[in-house]
PDB file of C-alpha atoms in Angstrom:
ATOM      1  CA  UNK J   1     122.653 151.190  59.918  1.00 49.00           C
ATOM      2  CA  UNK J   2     120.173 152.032  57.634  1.00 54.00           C
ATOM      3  CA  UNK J   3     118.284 148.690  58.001  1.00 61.00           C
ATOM      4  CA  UNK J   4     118.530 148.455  61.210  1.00 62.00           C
ATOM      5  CA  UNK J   5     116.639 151.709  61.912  1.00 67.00           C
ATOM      6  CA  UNK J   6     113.949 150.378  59.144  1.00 67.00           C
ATOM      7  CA  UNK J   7     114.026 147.400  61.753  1.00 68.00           C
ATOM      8  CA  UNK J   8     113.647 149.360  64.840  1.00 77.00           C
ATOM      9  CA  UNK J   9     110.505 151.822  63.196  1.00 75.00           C
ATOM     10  CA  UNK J  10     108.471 148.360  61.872  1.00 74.00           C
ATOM     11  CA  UNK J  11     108.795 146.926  65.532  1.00 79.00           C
ATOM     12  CA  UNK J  12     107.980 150.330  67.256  1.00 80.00           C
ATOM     13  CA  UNK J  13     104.640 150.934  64.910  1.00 80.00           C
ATOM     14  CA  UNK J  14     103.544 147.576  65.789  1.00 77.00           C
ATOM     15  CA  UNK J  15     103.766 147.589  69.183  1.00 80.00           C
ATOM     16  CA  UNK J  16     101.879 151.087  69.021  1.00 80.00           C
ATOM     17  CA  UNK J  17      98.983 149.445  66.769  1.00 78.00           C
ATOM     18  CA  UNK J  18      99.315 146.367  69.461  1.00 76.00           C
ATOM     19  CA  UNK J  19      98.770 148.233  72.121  1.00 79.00           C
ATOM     20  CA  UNK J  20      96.172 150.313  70.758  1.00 78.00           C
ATOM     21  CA  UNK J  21      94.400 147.365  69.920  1.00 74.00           C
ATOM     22  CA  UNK J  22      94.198 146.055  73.275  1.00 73.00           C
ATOM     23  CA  UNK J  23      93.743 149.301  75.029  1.00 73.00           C
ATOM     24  CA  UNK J  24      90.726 150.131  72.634  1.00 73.00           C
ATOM     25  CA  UNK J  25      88.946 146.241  72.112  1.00 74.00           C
ATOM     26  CA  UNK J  26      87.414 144.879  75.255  1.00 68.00           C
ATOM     27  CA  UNK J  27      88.259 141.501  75.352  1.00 66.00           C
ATOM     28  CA  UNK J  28      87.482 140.738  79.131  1.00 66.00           C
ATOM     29  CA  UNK J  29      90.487 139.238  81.122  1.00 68.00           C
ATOM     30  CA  UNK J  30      92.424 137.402  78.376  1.00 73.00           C
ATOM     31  CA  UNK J  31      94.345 139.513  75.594  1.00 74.00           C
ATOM     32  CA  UNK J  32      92.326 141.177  72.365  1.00 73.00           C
ATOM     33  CA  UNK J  33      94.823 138.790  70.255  1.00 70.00           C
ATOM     34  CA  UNK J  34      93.554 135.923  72.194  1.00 75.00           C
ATOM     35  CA  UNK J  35      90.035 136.472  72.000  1.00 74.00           C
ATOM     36  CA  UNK J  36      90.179 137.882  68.641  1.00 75.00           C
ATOM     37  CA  UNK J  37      92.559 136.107  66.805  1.00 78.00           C
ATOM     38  CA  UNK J  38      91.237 138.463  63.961  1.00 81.00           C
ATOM     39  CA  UNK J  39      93.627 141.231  66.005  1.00 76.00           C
ATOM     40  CA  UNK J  40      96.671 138.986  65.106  1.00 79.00           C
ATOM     41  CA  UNK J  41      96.053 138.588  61.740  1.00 82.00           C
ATOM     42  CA  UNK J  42      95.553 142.423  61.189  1.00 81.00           C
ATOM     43  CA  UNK J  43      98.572 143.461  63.431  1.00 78.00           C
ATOM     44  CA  UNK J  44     100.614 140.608  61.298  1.00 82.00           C
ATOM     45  CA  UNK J  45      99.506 142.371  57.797  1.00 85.00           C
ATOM     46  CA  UNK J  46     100.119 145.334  59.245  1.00 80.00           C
ATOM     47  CA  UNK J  47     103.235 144.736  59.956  1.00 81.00           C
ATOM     48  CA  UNK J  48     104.274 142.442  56.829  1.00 85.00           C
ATOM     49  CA  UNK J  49     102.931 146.454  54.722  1.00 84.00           C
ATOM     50  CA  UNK J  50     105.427 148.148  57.180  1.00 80.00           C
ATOM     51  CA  UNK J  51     107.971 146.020  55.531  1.00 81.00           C
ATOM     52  CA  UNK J  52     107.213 146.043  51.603  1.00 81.00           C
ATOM     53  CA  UNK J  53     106.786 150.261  52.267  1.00 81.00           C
ATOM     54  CA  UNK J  54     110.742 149.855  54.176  1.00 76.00           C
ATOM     55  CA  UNK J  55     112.218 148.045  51.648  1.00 78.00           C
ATOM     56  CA  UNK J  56     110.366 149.928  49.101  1.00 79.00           C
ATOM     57  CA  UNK J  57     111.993 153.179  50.458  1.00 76.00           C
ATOM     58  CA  UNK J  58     115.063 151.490  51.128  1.00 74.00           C
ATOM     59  CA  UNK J  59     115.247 150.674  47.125  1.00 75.00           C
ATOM     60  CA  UNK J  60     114.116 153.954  46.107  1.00 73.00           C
ATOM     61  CA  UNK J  61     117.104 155.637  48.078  1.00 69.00           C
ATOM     62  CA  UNK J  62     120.121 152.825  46.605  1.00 70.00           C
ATOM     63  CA  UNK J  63     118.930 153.690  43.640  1.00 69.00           C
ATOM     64  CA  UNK J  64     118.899 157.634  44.037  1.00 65.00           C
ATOM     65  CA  UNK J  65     122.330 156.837  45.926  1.00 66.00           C
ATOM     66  CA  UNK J  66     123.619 155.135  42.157  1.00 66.00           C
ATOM     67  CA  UNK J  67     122.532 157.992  39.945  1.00 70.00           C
ATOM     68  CA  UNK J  68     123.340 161.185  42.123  1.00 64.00           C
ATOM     69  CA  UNK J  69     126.647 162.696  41.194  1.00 66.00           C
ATOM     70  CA  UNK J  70     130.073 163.316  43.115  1.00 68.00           C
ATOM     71  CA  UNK J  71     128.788 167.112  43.774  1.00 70.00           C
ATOM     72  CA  UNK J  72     125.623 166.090  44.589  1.00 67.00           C
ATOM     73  CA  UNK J  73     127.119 163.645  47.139  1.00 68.00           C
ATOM     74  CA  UNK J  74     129.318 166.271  48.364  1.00 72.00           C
ATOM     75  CA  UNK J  75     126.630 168.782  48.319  1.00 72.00           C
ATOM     76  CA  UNK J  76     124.506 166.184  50.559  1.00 69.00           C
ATOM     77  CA  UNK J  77     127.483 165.584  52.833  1.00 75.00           C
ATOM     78  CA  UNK J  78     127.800 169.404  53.546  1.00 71.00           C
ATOM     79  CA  UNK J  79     124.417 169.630  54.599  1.00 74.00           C
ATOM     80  CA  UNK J  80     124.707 166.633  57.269  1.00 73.00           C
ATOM     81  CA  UNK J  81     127.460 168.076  58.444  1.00 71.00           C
ATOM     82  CA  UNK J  82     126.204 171.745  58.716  1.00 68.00           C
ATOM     83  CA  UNK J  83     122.994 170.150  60.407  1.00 69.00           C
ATOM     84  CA  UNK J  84     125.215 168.105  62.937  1.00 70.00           C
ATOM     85  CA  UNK J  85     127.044 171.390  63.887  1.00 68.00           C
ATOM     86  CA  UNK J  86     124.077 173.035  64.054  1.00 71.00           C
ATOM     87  CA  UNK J  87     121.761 170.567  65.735  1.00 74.00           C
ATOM     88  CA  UNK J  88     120.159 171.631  69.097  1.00 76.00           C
ATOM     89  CA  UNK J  89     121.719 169.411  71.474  1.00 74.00           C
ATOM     90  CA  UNK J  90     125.146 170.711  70.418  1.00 76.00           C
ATOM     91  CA  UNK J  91     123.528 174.633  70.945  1.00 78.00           C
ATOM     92  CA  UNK J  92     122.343 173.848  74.254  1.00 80.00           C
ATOM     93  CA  UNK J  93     125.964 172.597  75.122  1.00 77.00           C
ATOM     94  CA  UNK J  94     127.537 176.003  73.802  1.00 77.00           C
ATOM     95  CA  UNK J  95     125.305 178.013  76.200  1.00 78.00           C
ATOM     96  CA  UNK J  96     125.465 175.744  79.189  1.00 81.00           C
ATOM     97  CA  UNK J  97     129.463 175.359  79.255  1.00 79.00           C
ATOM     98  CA  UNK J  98     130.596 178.003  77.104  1.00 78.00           C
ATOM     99  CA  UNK J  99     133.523 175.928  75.886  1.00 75.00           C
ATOM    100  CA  UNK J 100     135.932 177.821  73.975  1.00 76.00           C
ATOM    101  CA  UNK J 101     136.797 175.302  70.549  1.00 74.00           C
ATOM    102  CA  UNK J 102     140.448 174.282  70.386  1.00 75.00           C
ATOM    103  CA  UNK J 103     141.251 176.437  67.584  1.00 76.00           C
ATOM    104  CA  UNK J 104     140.645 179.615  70.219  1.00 77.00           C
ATOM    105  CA  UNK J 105     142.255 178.006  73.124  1.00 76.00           C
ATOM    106  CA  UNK J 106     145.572 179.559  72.339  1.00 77.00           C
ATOM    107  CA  UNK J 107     143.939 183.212  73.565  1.00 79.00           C
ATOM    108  CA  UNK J 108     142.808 181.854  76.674  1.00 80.00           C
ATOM    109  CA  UNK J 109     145.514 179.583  77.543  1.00 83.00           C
ATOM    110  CA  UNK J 110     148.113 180.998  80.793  1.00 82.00           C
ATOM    111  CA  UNK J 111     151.479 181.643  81.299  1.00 81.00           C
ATOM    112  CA  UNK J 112     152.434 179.137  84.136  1.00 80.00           C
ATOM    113  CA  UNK J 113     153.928 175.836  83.171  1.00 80.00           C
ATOM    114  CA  UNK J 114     154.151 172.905  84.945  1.00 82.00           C
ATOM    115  CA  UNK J 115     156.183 170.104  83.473  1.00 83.00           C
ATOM    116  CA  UNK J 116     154.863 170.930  79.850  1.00 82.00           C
ATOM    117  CA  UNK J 117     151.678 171.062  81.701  1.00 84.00           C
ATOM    118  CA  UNK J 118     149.449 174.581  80.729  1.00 82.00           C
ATOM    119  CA  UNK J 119     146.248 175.710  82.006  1.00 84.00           C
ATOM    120  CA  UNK J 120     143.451 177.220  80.077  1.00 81.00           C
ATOM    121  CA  UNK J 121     141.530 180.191  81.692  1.00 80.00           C
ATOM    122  CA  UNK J 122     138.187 178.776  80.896  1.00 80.00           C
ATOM    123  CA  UNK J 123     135.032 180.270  82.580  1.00 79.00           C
ATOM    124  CA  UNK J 124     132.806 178.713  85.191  1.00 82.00           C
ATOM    125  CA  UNK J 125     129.853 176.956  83.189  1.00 86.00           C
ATOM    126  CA  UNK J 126     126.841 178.721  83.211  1.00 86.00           C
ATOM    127  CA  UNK J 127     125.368 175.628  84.509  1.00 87.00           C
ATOM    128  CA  UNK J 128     127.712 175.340  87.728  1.00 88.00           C
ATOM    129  CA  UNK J 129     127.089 179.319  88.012  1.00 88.00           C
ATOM    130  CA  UNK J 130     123.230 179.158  88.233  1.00 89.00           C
ATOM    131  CA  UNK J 131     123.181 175.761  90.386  1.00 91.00           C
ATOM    132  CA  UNK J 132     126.035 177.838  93.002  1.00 93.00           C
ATOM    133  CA  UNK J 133     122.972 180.885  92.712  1.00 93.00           C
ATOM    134  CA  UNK J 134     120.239 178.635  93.557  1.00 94.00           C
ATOM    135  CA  UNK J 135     122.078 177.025  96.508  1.00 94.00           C
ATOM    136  CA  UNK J 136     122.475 180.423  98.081  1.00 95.00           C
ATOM    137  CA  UNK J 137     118.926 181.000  97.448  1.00 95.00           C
ATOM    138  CA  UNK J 138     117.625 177.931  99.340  1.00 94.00           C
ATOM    139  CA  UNK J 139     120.136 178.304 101.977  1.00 93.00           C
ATOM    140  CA  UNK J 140     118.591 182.153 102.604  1.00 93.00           C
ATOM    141  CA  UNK J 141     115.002 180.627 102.558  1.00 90.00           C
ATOM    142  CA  UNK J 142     115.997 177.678 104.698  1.00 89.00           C
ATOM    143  CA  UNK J 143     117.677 179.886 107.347  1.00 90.00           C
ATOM    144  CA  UNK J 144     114.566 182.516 107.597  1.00 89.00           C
ATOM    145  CA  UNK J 145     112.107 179.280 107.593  1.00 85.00           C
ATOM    146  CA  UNK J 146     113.466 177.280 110.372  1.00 83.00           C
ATOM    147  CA  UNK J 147     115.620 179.352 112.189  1.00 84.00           C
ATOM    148  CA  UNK J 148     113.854 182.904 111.829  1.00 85.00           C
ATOM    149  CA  UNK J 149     110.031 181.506 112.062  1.00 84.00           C
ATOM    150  CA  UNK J 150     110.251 178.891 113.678  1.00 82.00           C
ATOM    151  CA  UNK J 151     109.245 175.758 110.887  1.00 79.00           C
ATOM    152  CA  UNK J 152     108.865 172.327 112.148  1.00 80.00           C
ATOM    153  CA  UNK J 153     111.928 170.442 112.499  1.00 81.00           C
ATOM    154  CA  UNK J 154     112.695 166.973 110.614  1.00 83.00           C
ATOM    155  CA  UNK J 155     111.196 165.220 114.449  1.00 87.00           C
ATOM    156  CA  UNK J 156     107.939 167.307 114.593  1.00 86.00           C
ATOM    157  CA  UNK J 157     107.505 166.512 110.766  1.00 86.00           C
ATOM    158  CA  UNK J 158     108.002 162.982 111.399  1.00 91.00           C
ATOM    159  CA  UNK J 159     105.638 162.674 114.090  1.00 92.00           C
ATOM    160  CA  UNK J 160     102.906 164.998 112.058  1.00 91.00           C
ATOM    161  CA  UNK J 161     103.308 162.237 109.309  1.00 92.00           C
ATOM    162  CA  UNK J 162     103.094 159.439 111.485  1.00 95.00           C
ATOM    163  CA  UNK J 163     100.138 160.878 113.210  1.00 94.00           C
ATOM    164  CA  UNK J 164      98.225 161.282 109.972  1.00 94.00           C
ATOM    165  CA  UNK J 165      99.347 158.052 109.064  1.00 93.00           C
ATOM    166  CA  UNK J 166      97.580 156.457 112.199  1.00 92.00           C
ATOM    167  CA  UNK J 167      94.663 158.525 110.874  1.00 92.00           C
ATOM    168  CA  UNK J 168      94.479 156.957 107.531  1.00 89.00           C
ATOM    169  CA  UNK J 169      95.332 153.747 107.995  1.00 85.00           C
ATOM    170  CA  UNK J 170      92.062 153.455 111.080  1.00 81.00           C
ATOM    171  CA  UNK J 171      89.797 154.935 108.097  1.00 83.00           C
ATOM    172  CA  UNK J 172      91.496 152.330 105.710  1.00 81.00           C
ATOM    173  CA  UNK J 173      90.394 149.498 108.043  1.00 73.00           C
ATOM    174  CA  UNK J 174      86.875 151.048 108.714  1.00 73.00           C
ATOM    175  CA  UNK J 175      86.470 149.462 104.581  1.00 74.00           C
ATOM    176  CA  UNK J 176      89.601 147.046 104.315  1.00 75.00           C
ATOM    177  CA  UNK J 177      87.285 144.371 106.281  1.00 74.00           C
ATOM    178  CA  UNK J 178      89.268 141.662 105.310  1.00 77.00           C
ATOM    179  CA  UNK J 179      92.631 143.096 107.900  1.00 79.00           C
ATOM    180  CA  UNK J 180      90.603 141.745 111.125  1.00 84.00           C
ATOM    181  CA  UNK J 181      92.189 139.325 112.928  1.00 86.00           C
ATOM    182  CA  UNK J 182      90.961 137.828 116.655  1.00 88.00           C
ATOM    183  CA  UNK J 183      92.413 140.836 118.495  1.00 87.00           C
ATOM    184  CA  UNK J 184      90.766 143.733 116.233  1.00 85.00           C
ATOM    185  CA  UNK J 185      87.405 141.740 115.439  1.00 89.00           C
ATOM    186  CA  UNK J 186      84.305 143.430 116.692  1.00 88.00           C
ATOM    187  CA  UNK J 187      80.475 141.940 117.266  1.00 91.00           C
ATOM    188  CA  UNK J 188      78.739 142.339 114.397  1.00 91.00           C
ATOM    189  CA  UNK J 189      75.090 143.708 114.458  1.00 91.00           C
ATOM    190  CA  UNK J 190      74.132 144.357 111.312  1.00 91.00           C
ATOM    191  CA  UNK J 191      71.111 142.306 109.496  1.00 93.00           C
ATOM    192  CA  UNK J 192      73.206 142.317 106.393  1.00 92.00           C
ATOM    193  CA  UNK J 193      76.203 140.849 108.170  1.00 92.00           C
ATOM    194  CA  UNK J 194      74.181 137.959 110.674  1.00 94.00           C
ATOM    195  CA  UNK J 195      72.352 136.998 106.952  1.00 94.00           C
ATOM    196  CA  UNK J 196      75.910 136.407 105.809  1.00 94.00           C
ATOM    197  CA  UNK J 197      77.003 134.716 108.149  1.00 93.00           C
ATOM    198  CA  UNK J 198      73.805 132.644 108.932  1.00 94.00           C
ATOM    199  CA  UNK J 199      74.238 131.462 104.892  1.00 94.00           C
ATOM    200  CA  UNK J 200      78.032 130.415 105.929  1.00 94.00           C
ATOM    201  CA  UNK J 201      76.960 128.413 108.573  1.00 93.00           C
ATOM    202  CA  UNK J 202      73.899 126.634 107.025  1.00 94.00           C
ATOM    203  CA  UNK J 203      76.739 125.899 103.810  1.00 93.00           C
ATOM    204  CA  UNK J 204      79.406 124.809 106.340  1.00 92.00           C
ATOM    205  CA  UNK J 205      78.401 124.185 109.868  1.00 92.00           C
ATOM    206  CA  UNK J 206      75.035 122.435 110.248  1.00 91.00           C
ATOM    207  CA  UNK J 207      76.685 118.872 109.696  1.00 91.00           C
ATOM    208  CA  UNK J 208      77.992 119.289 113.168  1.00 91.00           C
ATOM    209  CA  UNK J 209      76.015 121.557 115.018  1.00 92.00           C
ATOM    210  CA  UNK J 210      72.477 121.068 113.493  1.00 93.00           C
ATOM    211  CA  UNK J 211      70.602 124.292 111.606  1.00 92.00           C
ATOM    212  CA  UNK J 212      69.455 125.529 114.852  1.00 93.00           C
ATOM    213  CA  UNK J 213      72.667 125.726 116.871  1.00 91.00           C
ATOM    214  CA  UNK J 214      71.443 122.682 119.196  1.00 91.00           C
ATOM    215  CA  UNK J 215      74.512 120.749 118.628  1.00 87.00           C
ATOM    216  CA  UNK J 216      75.455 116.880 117.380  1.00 89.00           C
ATOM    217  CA  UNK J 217      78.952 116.144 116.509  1.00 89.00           C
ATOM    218  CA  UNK J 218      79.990 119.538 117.464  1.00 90.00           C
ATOM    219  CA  UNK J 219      78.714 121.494 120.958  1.00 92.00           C
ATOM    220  CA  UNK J 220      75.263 123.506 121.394  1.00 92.00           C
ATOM    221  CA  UNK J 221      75.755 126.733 120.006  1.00 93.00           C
ATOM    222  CA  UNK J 222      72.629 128.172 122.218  1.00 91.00           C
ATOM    223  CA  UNK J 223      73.962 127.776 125.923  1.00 92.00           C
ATOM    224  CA  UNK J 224      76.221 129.561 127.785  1.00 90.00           C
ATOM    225  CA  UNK J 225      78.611 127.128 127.896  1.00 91.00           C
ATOM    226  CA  UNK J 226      82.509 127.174 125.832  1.00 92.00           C
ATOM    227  CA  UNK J 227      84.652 124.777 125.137  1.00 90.00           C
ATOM    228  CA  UNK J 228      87.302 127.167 123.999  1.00 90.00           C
ATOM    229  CA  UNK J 229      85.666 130.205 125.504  1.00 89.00           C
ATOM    230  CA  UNK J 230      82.789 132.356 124.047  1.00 89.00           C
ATOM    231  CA  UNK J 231      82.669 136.150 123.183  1.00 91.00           C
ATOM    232  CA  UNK J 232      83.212 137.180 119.526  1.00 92.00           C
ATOM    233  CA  UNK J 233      87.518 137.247 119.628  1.00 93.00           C
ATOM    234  CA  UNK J 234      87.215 133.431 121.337  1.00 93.00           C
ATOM    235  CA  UNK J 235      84.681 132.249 118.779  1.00 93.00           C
ATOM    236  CA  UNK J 236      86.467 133.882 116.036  1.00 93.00           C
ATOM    237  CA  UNK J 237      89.917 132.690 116.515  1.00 93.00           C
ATOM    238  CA  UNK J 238      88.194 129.119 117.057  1.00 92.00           C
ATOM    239  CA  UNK J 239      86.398 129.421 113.960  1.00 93.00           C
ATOM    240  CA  UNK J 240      90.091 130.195 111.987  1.00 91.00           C
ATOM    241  CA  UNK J 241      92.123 128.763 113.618  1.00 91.00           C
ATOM    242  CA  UNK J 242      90.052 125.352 114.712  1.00 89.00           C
ATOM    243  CA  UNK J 243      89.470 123.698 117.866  1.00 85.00           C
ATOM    244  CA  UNK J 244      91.388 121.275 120.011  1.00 83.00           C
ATOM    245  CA  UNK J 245      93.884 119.258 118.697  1.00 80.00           C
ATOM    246  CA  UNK J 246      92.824 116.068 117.239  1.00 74.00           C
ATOM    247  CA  UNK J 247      89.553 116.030 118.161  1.00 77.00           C
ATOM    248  CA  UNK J 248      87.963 119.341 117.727  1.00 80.00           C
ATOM    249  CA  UNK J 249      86.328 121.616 114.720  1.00 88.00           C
ATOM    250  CA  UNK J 250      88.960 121.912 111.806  1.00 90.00           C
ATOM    251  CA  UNK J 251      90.846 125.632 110.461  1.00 91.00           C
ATOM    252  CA  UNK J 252      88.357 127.256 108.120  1.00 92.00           C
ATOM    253  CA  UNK J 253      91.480 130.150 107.746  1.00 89.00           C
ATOM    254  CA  UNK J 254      91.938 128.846 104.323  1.00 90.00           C
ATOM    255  CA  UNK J 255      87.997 128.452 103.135  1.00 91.00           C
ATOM    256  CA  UNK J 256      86.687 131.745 104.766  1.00 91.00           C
ATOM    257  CA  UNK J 257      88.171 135.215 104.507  1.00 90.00           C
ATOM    258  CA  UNK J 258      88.271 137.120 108.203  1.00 90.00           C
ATOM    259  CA  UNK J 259      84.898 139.115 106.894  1.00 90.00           C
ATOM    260  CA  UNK J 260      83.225 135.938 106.282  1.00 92.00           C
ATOM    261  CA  UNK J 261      84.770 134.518 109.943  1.00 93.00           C
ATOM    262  CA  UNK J 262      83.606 137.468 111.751  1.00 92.00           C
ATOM    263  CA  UNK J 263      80.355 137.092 110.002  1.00 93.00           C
ATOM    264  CA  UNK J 264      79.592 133.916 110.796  1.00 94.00           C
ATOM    265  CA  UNK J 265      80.950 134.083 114.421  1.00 93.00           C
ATOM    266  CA  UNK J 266      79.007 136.708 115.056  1.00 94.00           C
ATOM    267  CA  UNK J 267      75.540 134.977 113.960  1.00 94.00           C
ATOM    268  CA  UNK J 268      76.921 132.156 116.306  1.00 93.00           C
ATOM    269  CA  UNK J 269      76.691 134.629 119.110  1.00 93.00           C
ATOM    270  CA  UNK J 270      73.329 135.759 117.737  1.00 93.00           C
ATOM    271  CA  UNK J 271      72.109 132.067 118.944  1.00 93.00           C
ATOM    272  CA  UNK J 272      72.727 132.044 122.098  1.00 91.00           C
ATOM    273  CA  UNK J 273      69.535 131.674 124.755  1.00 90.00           C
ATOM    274  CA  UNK J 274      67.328 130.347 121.470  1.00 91.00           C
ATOM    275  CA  UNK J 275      65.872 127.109 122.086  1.00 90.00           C
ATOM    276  CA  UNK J 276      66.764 124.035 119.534  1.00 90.00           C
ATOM    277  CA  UNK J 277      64.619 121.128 118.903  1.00 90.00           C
ATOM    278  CA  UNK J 278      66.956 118.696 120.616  1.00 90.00           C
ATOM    279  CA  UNK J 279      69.905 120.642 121.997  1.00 90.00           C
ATOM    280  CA  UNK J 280      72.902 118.285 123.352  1.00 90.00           C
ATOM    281  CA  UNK J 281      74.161 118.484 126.963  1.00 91.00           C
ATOM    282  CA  UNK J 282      76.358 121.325 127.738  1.00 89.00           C
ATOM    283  CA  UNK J 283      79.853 121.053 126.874  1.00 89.00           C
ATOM    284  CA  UNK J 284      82.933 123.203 128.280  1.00 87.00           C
ATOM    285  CA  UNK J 285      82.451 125.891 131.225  1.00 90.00           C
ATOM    286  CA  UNK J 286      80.283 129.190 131.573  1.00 90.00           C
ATOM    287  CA  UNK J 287      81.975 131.887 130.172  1.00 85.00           C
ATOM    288  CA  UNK J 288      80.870 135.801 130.609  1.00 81.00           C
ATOM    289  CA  UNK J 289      81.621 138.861 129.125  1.00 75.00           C
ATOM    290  CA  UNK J 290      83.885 140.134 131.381  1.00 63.00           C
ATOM    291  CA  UNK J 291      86.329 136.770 130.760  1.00 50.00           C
ATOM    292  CA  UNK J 292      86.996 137.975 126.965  1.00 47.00           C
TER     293      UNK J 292
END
């Protein structure tokens, strides 16, 4: 038993000097043992000194175990068991159960017998006394709350939480940029945003459509005609989701994120009535605003 809390204590340590170590060395995204296989070497002799100073102590107390006498052992026994008897835990249970011990359960114990069966006139535990007390509190406070004042039942609650939900989650997608999808995606204005997305499509889109938009594989970008429908939830959900089977533009879902789709749909849009150096024949039908 002894060993095996010497065991226990070396393992424990070392995991605390462990996870010091990497808590307190900043070693980027890999583990400090990793990048520092110094760390492993240290935590190792750290832990092979935990050991010599266990069995060390374990040696020391065999040997004080061989030499101490039969009153000293019986002296040392006494005071393990006093300190049992007395340890807090064992307290604690006196106060919150006020067992009587089974040497005084003969004052206690009733007259009534049942089959050799007798009953002991304990007292409530304190415990079950004080949560009983508490129960009539709440249920005075309850009462006065919700039926003397007039507090919000469990529906209005639930409908105050969901309303403050709606709340948070609309400011949450005011950052969370990357939750738009073709139905919640809005025209973006922004110079920051069109430079974006005018980077995205001179990386991804030019090989079909030219730089300025005028068209070659893929449609002009500058009239007012659609394929698959214009407007900015049209373009978008072409842009992600591709064009028409088998022979149109291909899914970028899986290359852009929805910010960078919206972006770059959006400086699509931006485009439109600009004049390219050779723009292709118009493709698709006129589509207006009030279509989308």
């Amino acid at each position: 038993m002894k060993s095996f809390a010497s065991y226990l204590r070396v393992i424990a340590i070392s995991a605390l000097v462990f996870i010091a170590a990497e808590y307190l060395i900043d070693s980027g995204d890999k583990p400090a043992f990793i990048e520092y296989p110094m760390v492993s070497v240290f935590i190792l002799l750290f832990a092979i000194i935990l050991i010599g100073i266990e069995i060390m102590v374990g040696s020391m107390n065999s040997l004080a175990d061989a030499i101490m006498t039969d009153e000293q052992r019986k002296a040392q026994e006494a005071k393990k068991i006093a300190a049992k008897e007395n340890a807090w835990y064992k307290k604690w249970s006196k106060k919150l159960t006020k067992a009587q011990p089974i040497e005084a359960e003969g004052e206690i114990i009733l007259d009534h017998n049942y089959d050799g069966i007798r009953e002991l006139d304990n007292s409530l535990p304190p415990w079950w006394v004080y949560g009983f007390y508490i129960t009539i509190i709440f249920s005075v406070i309850y009462l006065a709350k919700y039926h003397v004042f007039g507090g919000d039942n469990q529906t209005e609650e639930y409908e105050q939480a969901m309303a403050q939900a709606k709340i948070e989650i609309e400011e949450y997608k005011k950052t969370a940029k990357d939750l738009i999808d073709a139905s919640t995606v809005e025209l973006l204005t922004d110079a920051g945003d069109l430079n974006a997305g005018k980077s995205i499509f001179q990386t991804n889109c030019v090989a079909c459509h030219m730089a300025d938009g005028g068209g070659g594989i893929g449609p002009n970008l500058t009239d007012t005609y659609w394929i698959l429908g214009g407007g900015i939830k049209n373009v978008f959900r072409t842009i992600s989701e591709g064009g028409r089977d088998g022979k149109g533009m291909v899914a970028w879902k899986q290359t852009l994120k929805p910010s960078e789709v919206a972006q770059v749909a959006s400086y699509v849009l931006s485009m439109e009535g600009t004049t390219p150096a050779n723009p292709k024949d118009p493709e698709g039908e006129i589509w207006t605003p009030e279509e989308e």
